[in-house]
Short mmCIF file of C-alpha atoms and ligand atoms in Angstrom, two decimals:
data_model
loop_
_atom_site.label_atom_id
_atom_site.label_comp_id
_atom_site.label_asym_id
_atom_site.label_seq_id
_atom_site.Cartn_x
_atom_site.Cartn_y
_atom_site.Cartn_z
CA UNK X 63 -10.69 3.50 -114.16
CA UNK X 64 -7.73 3.72 -116.51
CA UNK X 65 -6.37 0.68 -118.31
CA UNK X 66 -5.58 -2.16 -115.95
CA UNK X 67 -1.94 -3.07 -115.59
CA UNK X 68 -1.78 -6.56 -117.06
CA UNK X 69 0.09 -9.26 -115.17
CA UNK X 70 2.90 -11.11 -116.89
CA UNK X 71 5.43 -13.82 -116.06
CA UNK X 72 7.95 -11.58 -114.39
CA UNK X 73 9.68 -13.62 -111.69
CA UNK X 74 12.41 -15.05 -113.91
CA UNK X 75 13.14 -11.73 -115.59
CA UNK X 76 13.39 -9.96 -112.23
CA UNK X 77 15.70 -12.70 -110.98
CA UNK X 78 17.88 -12.38 -114.09
CA UNK X 79 18.40 -8.70 -113.37
CA UNK X 80 19.43 -9.55 -109.80
CA UNK X 81 21.87 -12.14 -111.14
CA UNK X 82 23.49 -9.53 -113.36
CA UNK X 83 23.79 -6.96 -110.60
CA UNK X 84 24.98 -9.39 -107.93
CA UNK X 85 28.78 -9.40 -108.62
CA UNK X 86 29.11 -5.59 -108.69
CA UNK X 87 30.89 -3.90 -105.76
CA UNK X 88 28.53 -1.16 -104.66
CA UNK X 89 28.80 1.33 -101.85
CA UNK X 90 27.21 4.68 -100.99
CA UNK X 91 29.36 6.25 -103.74
CA UNK X 92 31.59 5.01 -106.52
CA UNK X 93 31.64 3.23 -109.84
CA UNK X 94 29.68 0.22 -108.61
CA UNK X 95 26.60 2.40 -108.15
CA UNK X 96 27.12 3.94 -111.60
CA UNK X 97 27.46 0.50 -113.20
CA UNK X 98 24.30 -0.63 -111.40
CA UNK X 99 22.33 2.42 -112.54
CA UNK X 100 23.56 1.89 -116.12
CA UNK X 101 22.16 -1.65 -116.10
CA UNK X 102 18.84 -0.48 -114.59
CA UNK X 103 18.75 2.13 -117.39
CA UNK X 104 18.44 -0.70 -119.90
CA UNK X 105 14.96 -1.28 -118.43
CA UNK X 106 13.84 2.29 -117.69
CA UNK X 107 15.45 5.54 -118.85
CA UNK X 108 16.96 6.76 -115.58
CA UNK X 109 18.26 10.27 -115.15
CA UNK X 110 21.60 9.89 -113.36
CA UNK X 111 22.46 12.64 -110.89
CA UNK X 112 25.95 13.27 -109.52
CA UNK X 113 26.18 15.30 -106.31
CA UNK X 114 29.79 16.42 -105.67
CA UNK X 115 31.69 15.41 -102.53
CA UNK X 116 31.51 18.13 -99.93
CA UNK X 117 28.03 19.35 -100.97
CA UNK X 118 26.05 20.37 -97.89
CA UNK X 119 22.88 18.29 -97.71
CA UNK X 120 20.64 19.11 -94.75
CA UNK X 121 22.78 18.42 -91.67
CA UNK X 122 25.15 16.22 -93.66
CA UNK X 123 27.76 16.46 -96.35
CA UNK X 124 28.31 14.30 -99.42
CA UNK X 125 31.30 12.08 -98.53
CA UNK X 126 34.45 11.41 -100.50
CA UNK X 127 33.93 8.88 -103.26
CA UNK X 128 35.16 5.35 -102.60
CA UNK X 129 36.43 2.97 -105.27
CA UNK X 130 38.23 -0.33 -104.98
CA UNK X 131 39.97 -2.52 -107.54
CA UNK X 132 41.56 -5.29 -105.51
CA UNK X 133 42.21 -6.58 -102.01
CA UNK X 134 43.67 -9.70 -100.46
CA UNK X 135 45.39 -11.26 -97.46
CA UNK X 136 48.35 -13.55 -98.11
CA UNK X 137 49.86 -15.98 -95.63
CA UNK X 138 53.60 -16.39 -95.06
CA UNK X 139 53.82 -18.72 -98.09
CA UNK X 140 52.38 -15.99 -100.30
CA UNK X 141 49.07 -17.82 -100.74
CA UNK X 142 45.94 -15.67 -100.90
CA UNK X 143 43.74 -16.72 -98.01
CA UNK X 144 41.22 -13.91 -98.65
CA UNK X 145 40.52 -12.58 -102.12
CA UNK X 146 38.16 -9.65 -102.73
CA UNK X 147 37.80 -10.81 -106.33
CA UNK X 148 36.01 -13.99 -105.26
CA UNK X 149 33.63 -12.18 -102.87
CA UNK X 150 33.47 -8.42 -102.44
CA UNK X 151 32.00 -8.77 -98.91
CA UNK X 152 35.53 -9.75 -97.79
CA UNK X 153 36.51 -6.09 -97.63
CA UNK X 154 35.11 -3.72 -95.05
CA UNK X 155 33.08 -1.35 -97.25
CA UNK X 156 34.75 2.11 -97.40
CA UNK X 157 38.10 0.76 -96.17
CA UNK X 158 41.04 3.07 -96.53
CA UNK X 159 43.91 1.64 -98.64
CA UNK X 160 46.60 -0.45 -96.98
CA UNK X 161 49.57 -2.57 -98.03
CA UNK X 162 51.84 -4.01 -95.36
CA UNK X 163 53.11 -7.08 -93.56
CA UNK X 164 51.69 -7.68 -90.09
CA UNK X 165 51.54 -10.40 -87.46
CA UNK X 166 48.41 -12.34 -86.53
CA UNK X 167 47.71 -10.29 -83.43
CA UNK X 168 47.57 -7.04 -85.40
CA UNK X 169 45.64 -8.66 -88.24
CA UNK X 170 42.92 -9.81 -85.83
CA UNK X 171 42.19 -6.18 -84.93
CA UNK X 172 41.08 -5.67 -88.52
CA UNK X 173 38.96 -8.80 -88.98
CA UNK X 174 35.19 -9.11 -88.70
CA UNK X 175 33.43 -12.46 -88.31
CA UNK X 176 30.07 -13.91 -87.30
CA UNK X 177 30.61 -16.46 -84.51
CA UNK X 178 26.89 -17.34 -84.49
CA UNK X 179 26.98 -18.33 -88.19
CA UNK X 180 30.57 -19.56 -88.51
CA UNK X 181 30.41 -20.47 -92.22
CA UNK X 182 29.19 -17.08 -93.39
CA UNK X 183 31.07 -13.89 -94.18
CA UNK X 184 29.53 -10.77 -92.66
CA UNK X 185 28.86 -7.52 -94.54
CA UNK X 186 30.34 -4.57 -92.68
CA UNK X 187 30.81 -0.89 -93.49
CA UNK X 188 32.79 1.98 -92.06
CA UNK X 189 31.63 5.12 -93.84
CA UNK X 190 32.64 7.56 -91.13
CA UNK X 191 35.66 6.06 -89.33
CA UNK X 192 38.62 5.94 -91.63
CA UNK X 193 39.85 2.41 -90.95
CA UNK X 194 40.65 -0.69 -93.00
CA UNK X 195 39.37 -4.20 -92.46
CA UNK X 196 38.46 -7.60 -93.84
CA UNK X 197 35.46 -9.86 -93.25
CA UNK X 198 35.81 -13.64 -93.16
CA UNK X 199 33.97 -16.70 -91.91
CA UNK X 200 34.49 -17.44 -88.24
CA UNK X 201 35.71 -20.93 -89.13
CA UNK X 202 38.47 -19.49 -91.27
CA UNK X 203 39.31 -17.00 -88.52
CA UNK X 204 39.74 -19.84 -86.01
CA UNK X 205 42.10 -21.68 -88.37
CA UNK X 206 44.50 -18.73 -88.83
CA UNK X 207 48.08 -19.64 -87.90
CA UNK X 208 50.42 -17.46 -85.90
CA UNK X 209 52.56 -16.27 -88.79
CA UNK X 210 53.28 -13.17 -90.81
CA UNK X 211 50.58 -11.94 -93.20
CA UNK X 212 50.59 -9.48 -96.05
CA UNK X 213 47.46 -7.34 -96.40
CA UNK X 214 46.61 -5.23 -99.43
CA UNK X 215 43.57 -3.06 -100.17
CA UNK X 216 43.80 -1.09 -103.37
CA UNK X 217 41.10 1.50 -102.73
CA UNK X 218 40.72 5.24 -103.22
CA UNK X 219 38.82 7.73 -101.13
CA UNK X 220 38.83 11.00 -103.04
CA UNK X 221 36.78 13.97 -104.14
CA UNK X 222 34.15 12.68 -106.52
CA UNK X 223 30.39 12.48 -106.24
CA UNK X 224 27.39 10.61 -104.95
CA UNK X 225 25.40 9.03 -107.79
CA UNK X 226 21.69 8.31 -107.81
CA UNK X 227 19.10 7.45 -110.42
CA UNK X 228 15.70 9.06 -110.87
CA UNK X 229 12.84 8.11 -113.15
CA UNK X 230 9.74 10.27 -113.40
CA UNK X 231 6.51 9.25 -115.08
CA UNK X 232 4.17 12.14 -115.79
CA UNK X 233 0.58 11.31 -114.99
CA UNK X 234 -2.65 13.26 -115.44
CA UNK X 235 -2.12 14.89 -112.04
CA UNK X 236 0.96 16.58 -110.62
CA UNK X 237 0.32 14.67 -107.40
CA UNK X 238 3.06 12.11 -107.03
CA UNK X 239 3.66 8.59 -105.85
CA UNK X 240 7.26 8.25 -104.64
CA UNK X 241 8.98 4.86 -104.77
CA UNK X 242 12.52 4.54 -103.45
CA UNK X 243 15.00 1.74 -103.09
CA UNK X 244 18.60 1.68 -101.88
CA UNK X 245 21.49 0.83 -104.21
CA UNK X 246 24.49 0.85 -101.88
CA UNK X 247 25.04 -2.79 -100.90
CA UNK X 248 27.61 -4.98 -102.68
CA UNK X 249 26.91 -8.70 -103.30
CA UNK X 250 23.73 -9.08 -101.27
CA UNK X 251 20.74 -10.39 -103.17
CA UNK X 252 17.70 -9.76 -101.01
CA UNK X 253 18.83 -6.67 -99.17
CA UNK X 254 19.26 -4.21 -101.96
CA UNK X 255 19.09 -6.12 -105.25
CA UNK X 256 15.52 -7.42 -104.86
CA UNK X 257 14.34 -3.85 -104.21
CA UNK X 258 16.25 -2.50 -107.21
CA UNK X 259 15.02 -5.19 -109.59
CA UNK X 260 11.36 -5.18 -108.50
CA UNK X 261 11.33 -1.34 -108.64
CA UNK X 262 12.77 -1.37 -112.16
CA UNK X 263 10.12 -3.80 -113.39
CA UNK X 264 7.27 -1.98 -111.66
CA UNK X 265 8.47 1.32 -113.14
CA UNK X 266 8.63 -0.27 -116.57
CA UNK X 267 5.04 -1.49 -116.16
CA UNK X 268 3.70 1.84 -114.89
CA UNK X 269 5.27 3.85 -117.68
CA UNK X 270 3.27 1.82 -120.20
CA UNK X 271 -0.13 2.85 -118.81
CA UNK X 272 -1.86 6.21 -118.80
CA UNK X 273 -1.77 6.91 -115.09
CA UNK X 274 -3.76 9.36 -113.02
CA UNK X 275 -0.86 10.05 -110.66
CA UNK X 276 2.71 10.93 -111.54
CA UNK X 277 5.31 8.45 -110.34
CA UNK X 278 8.84 9.17 -109.19
CA UNK X 279 11.31 6.32 -108.71
CA UNK X 280 14.55 6.93 -106.84
CA UNK X 281 17.47 4.50 -106.87
CA UNK X 282 19.58 5.99 -104.09
CA UNK X 283 22.28 5.05 -101.61
CA UNK X 284 20.65 4.59 -98.20
CA UNK X 285 20.53 7.53 -95.80
CA UNK X 286 22.93 9.89 -97.55
CA UNK X 287 21.04 9.43 -100.85
CA UNK X 288 17.60 10.24 -99.46
CA UNK X 289 19.07 13.16 -97.50
CA UNK X 290 20.67 14.44 -100.71
CA UNK X 291 17.42 14.10 -102.67
CA UNK X 292 15.32 15.78 -99.98
CA UNK X 293 17.85 18.57 -99.63
CA UNK X 294 17.98 19.26 -103.38
CA UNK X 295 14.25 18.87 -104.14
CA UNK X 296 12.34 20.92 -101.58
CA UNK X 297 10.03 22.16 -104.36
CA UNK X 298 8.82 18.64 -105.15
CA UNK X 299 8.08 17.49 -101.64
CA UNK X 300 4.54 18.92 -101.38
CA UNK X 301 3.47 16.91 -104.42
CA UNK X 302 4.16 13.56 -102.73
CA UNK X 303 0.78 12.06 -101.84
CA UNK X 304 1.86 8.45 -101.45
CA UNK X 305 5.21 6.84 -100.95
CA UNK X 306 6.76 3.41 -100.58
CA UNK X 307 10.25 2.31 -99.69
CA UNK X 308 10.96 -1.06 -101.27
CA UNK X 309 13.51 -3.51 -99.88
CA UNK X 310 13.85 -7.22 -99.13
CA UNK X 311 11.28 -8.48 -101.64
CA UNK X 312 12.73 -11.81 -102.79
CA UNK X 313 12.92 -14.06 -99.73
CA UNK X 314 10.32 -16.61 -98.64
CA UNK X 315 9.00 -14.60 -95.69
CA UNK X 316 5.52 -13.10 -95.46
CA UNK X 317 4.94 -9.48 -96.44
CA UNK X 318 5.56 -6.88 -93.75
CA UNK X 319 4.37 -3.32 -94.17
CA UNK X 320 5.73 -0.59 -91.94
CA UNK X 321 3.33 2.32 -91.61
CA UNK X 322 4.29 5.93 -92.21
CA UNK X 323 4.85 8.24 -89.26
CA UNK X 324 1.36 9.63 -89.94
CA UNK X 325 -0.02 6.17 -89.11
CA UNK X 326 -3.34 6.71 -90.93
CA UNK X 327 -2.12 8.06 -94.28
CA UNK X 328 -4.07 6.76 -97.28
CA UNK X 329 -1.03 4.67 -98.31
CA UNK X 330 -1.13 3.00 -94.89
CA UNK X 331 -4.81 2.13 -95.36
CA UNK X 332 -4.27 0.93 -98.93
CA UNK X 333 -1.39 -1.42 -98.18
CA UNK X 334 -3.05 -2.77 -95.02
CA UNK X 335 -6.28 -3.47 -96.96
CA UNK X 336 -4.46 -5.07 -99.90
CA UNK X 337 -2.59 -7.32 -97.45
CA UNK X 338 -5.75 -8.27 -95.60
CA UNK X 339 -7.67 -9.26 -98.73
CA UNK X 340 -4.82 -11.51 -99.99
CA UNK X 341 -5.84 -14.02 -97.31
CA UNK X 342 -2.26 -14.94 -96.50
CA UNK X 343 -0.12 -14.28 -93.43
CA UNK X 344 1.26 -10.74 -93.23
CA UNK X 345 2.48 -8.17 -90.75
CA UNK X 346 1.71 -4.47 -90.31
CA UNK X 347 4.26 -2.63 -88.19
CA UNK X 348 3.91 0.72 -86.50
CA UNK X 349 6.29 3.45 -87.46
CA UNK X 350 9.59 3.67 -85.61
CA UNK X 351 12.52 6.02 -86.30
CA UNK X 352 14.81 3.21 -87.45
CA UNK X 353 15.13 1.08 -90.56
CA UNK X 354 15.66 2.31 -94.11
CA UNK X 355 14.99 5.69 -95.71
CA UNK X 356 11.68 6.16 -93.87
CA UNK X 357 14.03 7.62 -91.26
CA UNK X 358 14.52 10.60 -93.58
CA UNK X 359 11.19 10.83 -95.46
CA UNK X 360 9.28 10.53 -92.17
CA UNK X 361 11.53 12.87 -90.18
CA UNK X 362 9.32 15.50 -88.50
CA UNK X 363 10.27 18.32 -90.87
CA UNK X 364 8.88 16.30 -93.81
CA UNK X 365 6.51 13.77 -92.25
CA UNK X 366 5.69 12.37 -95.68
CA UNK X 367 3.06 9.66 -96.24
CA UNK X 368 5.77 7.10 -96.97
CA UNK X 369 5.59 3.51 -95.75
CA UNK X 370 7.92 0.58 -96.30
CA UNK X 371 7.19 -2.75 -97.91
CA UNK X 372 9.41 -5.77 -97.30
CA UNK X 373 8.99 -9.50 -96.94
CA UNK X 374 11.29 -10.53 -94.05
CA UNK X 375 12.34 -7.62 -91.88
CA UNK X 376 15.92 -6.32 -91.92
CA UNK X 377 17.97 -7.61 -89.03
CA UNK X 378 15.40 -10.28 -88.18
CA UNK X 379 16.57 -13.16 -90.37
CA UNK X 380 19.96 -14.85 -89.96
CA UNK X 381 21.09 -14.32 -93.57
CA UNK X 382 20.70 -10.53 -93.24
CA UNK X 383 23.95 -8.69 -94.04
CA UNK X 384 25.89 -11.90 -94.62
CA UNK X 385 27.23 -13.88 -97.55
CA UNK X 386 24.19 -16.16 -97.17
CA UNK X 387 21.99 -13.38 -98.62
CA UNK X 388 23.05 -14.71 -102.01
CA UNK X 389 21.34 -15.75 -105.24
CA UNK X 390 19.98 -18.93 -103.62
CA UNK X 391 18.23 -16.87 -100.96
CA UNK X 392 15.95 -15.02 -103.41
CA UNK X 393 13.26 -16.93 -105.27
CA UNK X 394 11.85 -15.94 -108.67
CA UNK X 395 8.31 -16.86 -107.57
CA UNK X 396 8.60 -14.62 -104.50
CA UNK X 397 9.93 -11.76 -106.59
CA UNK X 398 6.97 -12.19 -108.90
CA UNK X 399 4.58 -12.29 -105.96
CA UNK X 400 6.09 -9.02 -104.69
CA UNK X 401 5.75 -7.50 -108.14
CA UNK X 402 2.09 -8.59 -108.37
CA UNK X 403 1.31 -7.34 -104.90
CA UNK X 404 2.79 -3.94 -105.73
CA UNK X 405 0.70 -3.90 -108.88
CA UNK X 406 -2.41 -4.35 -106.73
CA UNK X 407 -1.30 -1.46 -104.51
CA UNK X 408 -0.81 0.84 -107.51
CA UNK X 409 -4.13 -0.25 -109.02
CA UNK X 410 -5.78 0.73 -105.75
CA UNK X 411 -4.00 4.11 -105.69
CA UNK X 412 -5.05 4.69 -109.30
CA UNK X 413 -8.61 3.43 -108.90
CA UNK X 414 -9.53 5.03 -105.60
CA UNK X 415 -12.13 7.76 -105.95
CA UNK X 416 -15.09 9.20 -104.10
CA UNK X 417 -18.55 9.08 -105.66
CA UNK X 418 -22.05 10.31 -104.93
CA UNK X 419 -25.09 8.02 -105.10
CA UNK X 420 -27.48 9.84 -107.46
CA UNK X 421 -30.48 7.87 -106.17
CA UNK X 422 -29.96 8.06 -102.41
CA UNK X 423 -33.63 7.91 -101.30
CA UNK X 424 -34.39 4.23 -100.85
CA UNK X 425 -32.48 1.58 -102.77
CA UNK X 426 -32.50 1.98 -106.53
CA UNK X 427 -34.02 -0.95 -108.43
CA UNK X 428 -30.96 -2.86 -109.53
CA UNK X 429 -32.78 -5.64 -111.41
CA UNK X 430 -34.42 -3.15 -113.77
CA UNK X 431 -30.95 -1.85 -114.64
CA UNK X 432 -29.56 -5.34 -115.34
CA UNK X 433 -27.16 -5.07 -112.40
CA UNK X 434 -28.15 -8.32 -110.71
CA UNK X 435 -26.95 -10.30 -113.71
CA UNK X 436 -23.50 -8.76 -113.79
CA UNK X 437 -20.68 -10.73 -112.25
CA UNK X 438 -17.36 -9.04 -111.82
CA UNK X 439 -14.26 -11.10 -112.57
CA UNK X 440 -13.53 -13.98 -110.22
CA UNK X 441 -16.08 -12.88 -107.65
CA UNK X 442 -19.36 -14.61 -107.07
CA UNK X 443 -22.69 -13.03 -108.06
CA UNK X 444 -23.59 -12.69 -104.39
CA UNK X 445 -20.39 -10.80 -103.53
CA UNK X 446 -20.88 -8.56 -106.52
CA UNK X 447 -24.42 -7.68 -105.43
CA UNK X 448 -23.25 -7.00 -101.90
CA UNK X 449 -20.53 -4.75 -103.28
CA UNK X 450 -23.17 -2.79 -105.22
CA UNK X 451 -25.23 -2.31 -102.05
CA UNK X 452 -22.22 -1.20 -100.01
CA UNK X 453 -21.17 1.35 -102.62
CA UNK X 454 -24.69 2.76 -103.01
CA UNK X 455 -25.13 3.02 -99.26
CA UNK X 456 -21.77 4.61 -98.48
CA UNK X 457 -21.40 6.87 -101.51
CA UNK X 458 -22.69 9.90 -99.68
CA UNK X 459 -19.66 11.97 -100.55
CA UNK X 460 -17.82 11.07 -97.35
CA UNK X 461 -16.43 7.65 -98.24
CA UNK X 462 -13.95 6.80 -100.95
CA UNK X 463 -14.06 3.42 -102.68
CA UNK X 464 -11.11 2.46 -100.45
CA UNK X 465 -13.16 3.31 -97.34
CA UNK X 466 -16.01 1.22 -98.73
CA UNK X 467 -13.67 -1.70 -99.48
CA UNK X 468 -12.34 -1.53 -95.92
CA UNK X 469 -15.80 -1.38 -94.35
CA UNK X 470 -17.27 -4.11 -96.54
CA UNK X 471 -14.07 -6.25 -96.29
CA UNK X 472 -14.17 -6.86 -100.05
CA UNK X 473 -11.03 -6.60 -102.11
CA UNK X 474 -10.60 -3.29 -103.83
CA UNK X 475 -10.77 -4.77 -107.32
CA UNK X 476 -14.32 -6.05 -106.73
CA UNK X 477 -15.45 -2.71 -105.30
CA UNK X 478 -13.89 -0.93 -108.27
CA UNK X 479 -15.68 -3.22 -110.76
CA UNK X 480 -19.01 -2.83 -108.99
CA UNK X 481 -18.56 0.96 -108.96
CA UNK X 482 -17.87 0.90 -112.71
CA UNK X 483 -21.20 -0.90 -113.24
CA UNK X 484 -23.02 1.71 -111.19
CA UNK X 485 -21.36 4.49 -113.19
CA UNK X 486 -22.46 2.80 -116.44
CA UNK X 487 -26.07 2.81 -115.22
CA UNK X 488 -25.84 6.45 -114.09
CA UNK X 489 -26.26 5.71 -110.41
CA UNK X 490 -22.95 7.18 -109.33
CA UNK X 491 -21.22 10.44 -110.02
CA UNK X 492 -17.58 11.21 -109.41
CA UNK X 493 -16.87 13.89 -106.85
CA UNK X 494 -14.10 16.12 -108.14
ZN1 LIG C 37 21.20 -3.40 -95.53
#
């Protein structure tokens, strides 16, 4: 195995990056995405791509670019009752510009609220219908007086481009591991920022080791970004051997892995096994054609081995897409746990290999080779010996170390260490 990726105290650093990115107004296009990618570039040298508005991408087209500088609602006394500058969720994302005086009845047609969580402001978008709108708490909505209001949204929707960031790490092999995360949500901490920040730190860790696989990180607006990348990179698609979509990695929920459309891709087996051997609650979900960018990567024309790792599941926790998905909702220790768990997944990808037992007739004498005395890491001597026996028995050329870990129910790290001992004593040979 190549150098191990060493763990470090990362939770606080990851949280700090989220804190910095939180105030920025992002959308599927525009300067907020560029500003976000520029900050991520301080951690890893991203290549920033700009795909012009109107570019045909698969069955879609790159939209007009949206930018916003200010927005508010004033009451009849001229007091701002809604101010975009205090919370960017107050504006319907991709609103067209507006500036006029209207009565309450008309205003209400442009307001979005969450009656079930009356203190929170919802996050809403309208990428395709050219409308304007504001989001506010339901309590504020109920308190609105029947008077004249002035509404102003200073936004532009013009020819521009869709921006995304890409970071490629060349490994020994051309075979690639694809990691993607969406960058299109404004001030939402778990949905969007946790994925961006954890991806940036994982990429920074991976680039410092000599990896077997090549790694490609994409920081893309959801849906239209993955469609753009797929459309413009047909030549790279066959190289993708493993893939993970990362989102919602900072909340206190258990890990949930959504399998690829293939269902039994190696990445599906790896993540499921890594979850199982953590000995904590987790979920494994079957593929469905909904969710994040797995909708594109796992569309039938690509059917890539790409799964999705989250903690809580989108749409299934009350704070989702509301102002309550804020900096208090993400926890440094959970971000660190997500980072560490991803590290274990990448160590498994890197360390998985198939070997041949060079002494397959009867059990080889392990004591004579000093193997009974070896204890790998935190494992007990008994587990280590059992791992040796499993590897020797199943290394007939058909089973990878991952298969052996799954069958023996040992964590991959122990199986990998036991295999290294057998290689040292010339009992195993790598199958190329
Ligand atoms: Zn979202």
